[in-house]
mmCIF file of C-alpha atoms in Angstrom:
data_model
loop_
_atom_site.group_PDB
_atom_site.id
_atom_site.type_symbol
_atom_site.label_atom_id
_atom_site.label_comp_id
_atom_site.label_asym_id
_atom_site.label_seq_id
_atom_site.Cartn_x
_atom_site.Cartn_y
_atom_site.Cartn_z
ATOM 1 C CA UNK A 1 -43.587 -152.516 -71.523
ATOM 2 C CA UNK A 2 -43.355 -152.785 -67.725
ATOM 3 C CA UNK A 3 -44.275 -150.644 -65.079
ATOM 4 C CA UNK A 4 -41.110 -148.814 -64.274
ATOM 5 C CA UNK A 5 -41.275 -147.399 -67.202
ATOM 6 C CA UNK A 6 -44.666 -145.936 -68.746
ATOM 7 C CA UNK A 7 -48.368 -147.001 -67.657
ATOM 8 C CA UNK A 8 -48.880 -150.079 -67.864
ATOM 9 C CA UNK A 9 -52.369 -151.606 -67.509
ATOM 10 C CA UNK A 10 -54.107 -154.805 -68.095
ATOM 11 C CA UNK A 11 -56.927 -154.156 -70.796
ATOM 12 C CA UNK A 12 -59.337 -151.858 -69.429
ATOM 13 C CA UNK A 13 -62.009 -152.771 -72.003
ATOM 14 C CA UNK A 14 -63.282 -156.530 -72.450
ATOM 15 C CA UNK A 15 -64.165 -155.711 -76.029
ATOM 16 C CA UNK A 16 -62.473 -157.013 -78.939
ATOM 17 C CA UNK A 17 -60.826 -154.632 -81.837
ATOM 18 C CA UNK A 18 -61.177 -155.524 -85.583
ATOM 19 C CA UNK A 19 -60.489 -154.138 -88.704
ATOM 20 C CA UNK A 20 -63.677 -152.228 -88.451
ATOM 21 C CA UNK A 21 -62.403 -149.884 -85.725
ATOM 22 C CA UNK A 22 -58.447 -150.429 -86.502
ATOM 23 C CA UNK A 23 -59.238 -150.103 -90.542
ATOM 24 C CA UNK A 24 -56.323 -152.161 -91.151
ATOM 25 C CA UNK A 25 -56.122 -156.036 -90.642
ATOM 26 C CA UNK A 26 -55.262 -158.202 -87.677
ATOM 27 C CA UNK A 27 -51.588 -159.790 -87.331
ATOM 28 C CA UNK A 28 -51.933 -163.852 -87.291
ATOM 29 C CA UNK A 29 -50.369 -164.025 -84.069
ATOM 30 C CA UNK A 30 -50.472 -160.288 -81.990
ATOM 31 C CA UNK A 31 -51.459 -156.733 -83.659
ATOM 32 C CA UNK A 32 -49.385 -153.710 -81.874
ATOM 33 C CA UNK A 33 -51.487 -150.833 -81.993
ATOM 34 C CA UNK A 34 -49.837 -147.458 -81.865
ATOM 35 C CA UNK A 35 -52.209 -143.932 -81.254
ATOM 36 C CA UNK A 36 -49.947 -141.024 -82.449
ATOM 37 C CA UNK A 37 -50.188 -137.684 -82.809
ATOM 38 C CA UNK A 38 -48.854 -135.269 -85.238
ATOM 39 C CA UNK A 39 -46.236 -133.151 -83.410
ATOM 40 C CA UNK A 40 -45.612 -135.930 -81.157
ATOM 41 C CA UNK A 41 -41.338 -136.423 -80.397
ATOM 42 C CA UNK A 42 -42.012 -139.959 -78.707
ATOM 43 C CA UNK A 43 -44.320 -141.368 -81.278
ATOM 44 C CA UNK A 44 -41.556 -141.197 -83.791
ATOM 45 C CA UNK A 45 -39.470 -143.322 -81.566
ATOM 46 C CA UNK A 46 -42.121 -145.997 -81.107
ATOM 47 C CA UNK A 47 -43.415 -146.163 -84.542
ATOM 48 C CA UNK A 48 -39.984 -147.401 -84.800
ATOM 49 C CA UNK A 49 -39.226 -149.591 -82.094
ATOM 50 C CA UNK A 50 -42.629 -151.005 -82.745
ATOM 51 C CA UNK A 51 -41.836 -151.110 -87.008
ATOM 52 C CA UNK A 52 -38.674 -153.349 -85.759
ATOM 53 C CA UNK A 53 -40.184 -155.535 -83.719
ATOM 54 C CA UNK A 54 -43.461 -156.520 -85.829
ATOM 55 C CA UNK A 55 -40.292 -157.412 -88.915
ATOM 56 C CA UNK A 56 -38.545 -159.506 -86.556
ATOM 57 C CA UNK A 57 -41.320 -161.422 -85.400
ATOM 58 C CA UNK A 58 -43.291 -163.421 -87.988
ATOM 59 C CA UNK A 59 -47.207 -162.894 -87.648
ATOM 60 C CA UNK A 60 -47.462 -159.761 -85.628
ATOM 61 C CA UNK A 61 -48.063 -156.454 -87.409
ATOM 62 C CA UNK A 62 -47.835 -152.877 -86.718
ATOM 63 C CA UNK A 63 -50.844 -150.210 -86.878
ATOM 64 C CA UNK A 64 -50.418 -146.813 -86.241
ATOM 65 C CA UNK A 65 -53.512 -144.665 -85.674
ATOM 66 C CA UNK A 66 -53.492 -140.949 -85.651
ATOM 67 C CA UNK A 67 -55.204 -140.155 -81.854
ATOM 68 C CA UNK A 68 -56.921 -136.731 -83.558
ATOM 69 C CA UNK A 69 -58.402 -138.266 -86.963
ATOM 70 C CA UNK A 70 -59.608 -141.293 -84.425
ATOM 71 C CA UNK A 71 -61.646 -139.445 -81.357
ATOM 72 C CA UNK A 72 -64.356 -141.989 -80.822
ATOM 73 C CA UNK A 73 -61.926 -144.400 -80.388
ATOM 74 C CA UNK A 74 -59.614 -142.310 -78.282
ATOM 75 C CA UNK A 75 -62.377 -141.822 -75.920
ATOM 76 C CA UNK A 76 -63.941 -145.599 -75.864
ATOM 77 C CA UNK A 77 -60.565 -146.863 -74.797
ATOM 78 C CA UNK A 78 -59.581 -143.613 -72.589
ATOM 79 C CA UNK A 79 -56.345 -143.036 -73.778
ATOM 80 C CA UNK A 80 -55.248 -139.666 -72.616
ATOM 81 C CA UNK A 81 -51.459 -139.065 -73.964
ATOM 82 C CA UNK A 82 -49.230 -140.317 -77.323
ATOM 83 C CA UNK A 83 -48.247 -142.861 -77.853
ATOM 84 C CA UNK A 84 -50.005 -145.017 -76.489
ATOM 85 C CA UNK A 85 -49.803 -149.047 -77.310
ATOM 86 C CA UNK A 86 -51.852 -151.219 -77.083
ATOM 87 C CA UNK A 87 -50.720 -154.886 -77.724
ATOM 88 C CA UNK A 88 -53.752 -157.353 -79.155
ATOM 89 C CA UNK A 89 -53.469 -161.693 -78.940
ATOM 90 C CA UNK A 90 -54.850 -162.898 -82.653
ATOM 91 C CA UNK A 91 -58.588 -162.363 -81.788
ATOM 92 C CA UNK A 92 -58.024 -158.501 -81.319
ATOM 93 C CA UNK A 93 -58.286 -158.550 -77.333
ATOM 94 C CA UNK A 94 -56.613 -155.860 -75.474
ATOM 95 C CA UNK A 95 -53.720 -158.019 -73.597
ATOM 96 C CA UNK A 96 -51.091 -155.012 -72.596
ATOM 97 C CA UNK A 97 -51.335 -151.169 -72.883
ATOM 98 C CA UNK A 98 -48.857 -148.703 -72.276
ATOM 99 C CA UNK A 99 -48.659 -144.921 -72.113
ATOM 100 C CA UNK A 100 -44.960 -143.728 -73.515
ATOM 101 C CA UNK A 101 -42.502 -145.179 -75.566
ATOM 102 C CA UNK A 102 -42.110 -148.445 -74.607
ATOM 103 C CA UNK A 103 -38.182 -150.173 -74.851
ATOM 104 C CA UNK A 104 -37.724 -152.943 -77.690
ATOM 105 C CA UNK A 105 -37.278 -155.845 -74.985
ATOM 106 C CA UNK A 106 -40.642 -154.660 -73.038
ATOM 107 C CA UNK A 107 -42.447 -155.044 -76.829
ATOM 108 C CA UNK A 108 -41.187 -158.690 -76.887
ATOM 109 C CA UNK A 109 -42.158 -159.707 -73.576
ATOM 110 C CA UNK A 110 -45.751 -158.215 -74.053
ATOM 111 C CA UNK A 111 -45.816 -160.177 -77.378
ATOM 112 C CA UNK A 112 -45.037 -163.587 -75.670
ATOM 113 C CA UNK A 113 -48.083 -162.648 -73.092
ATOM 114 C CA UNK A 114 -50.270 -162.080 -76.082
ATOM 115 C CA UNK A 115 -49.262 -164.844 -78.312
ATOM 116 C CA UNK A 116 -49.632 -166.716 -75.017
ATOM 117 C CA UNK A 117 -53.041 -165.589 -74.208
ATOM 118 C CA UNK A 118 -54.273 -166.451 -77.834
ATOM 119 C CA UNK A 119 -53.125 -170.374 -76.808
ATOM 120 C CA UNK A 120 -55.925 -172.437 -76.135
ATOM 121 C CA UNK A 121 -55.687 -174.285 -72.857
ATOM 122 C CA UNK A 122 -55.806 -177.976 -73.398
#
């Protein structure tokens, strides 16, 4: 996920997401959260990449969220194309968003910022 390649932002919403608006459970560590869409070429890429990555690391999971069946949600967080990911620390805060089908590599360094941002500072 960097900026050379798709949008990224910072999280544009100071809100936290739970299982009550993901409908699936948080990972331990980071949650990748994936808004699709049905005829979508580059979502089936990412649900992928993103598949692979949330296996390889331990405590991070994957949910994939279909942009259409999830409108409210679509419009609280403005997301305007598929896919669009949005990487969460363990408390569900938004720590990295990207618009496009992000590369492998940029998934892992967004992880490290979120598992990082979960860390309590001592």
């Amino acid at each position: 996920m960097t900026t050379t390649g798709p949008a990224v932002r910072g999280s544009e919403r100071e809100g936290r997401l739970g299982v009550a608006e993901l409908g699936a459970e948080l990972g331990e560590r980071a949650t990748l959260v994936q808004f699709s869409s049905a005829f979508c070429q580059p979502c089936r890429a990412t649900r992928r990449t993103l598949a692979e990555v949330a296996a390889m690391v331990g405590g991070v999971a994957h949910v994939e969220l279909d942009a259409e069946d999830r409108l409210e949600l679509v419009r609280d967080l403005g997301i305007l194309r598929t896919p669009t990911v949005l990487v969460l620390d363990a408390g569900g805060r938004i720590v990295r968003r990207a618009a496009g089908a992000p590369r492998k590599a940029d998934v892992i360094a967004a992880l490290g910022a979120a598992v990082s941002a979960a860390t309590p500072d001592d």
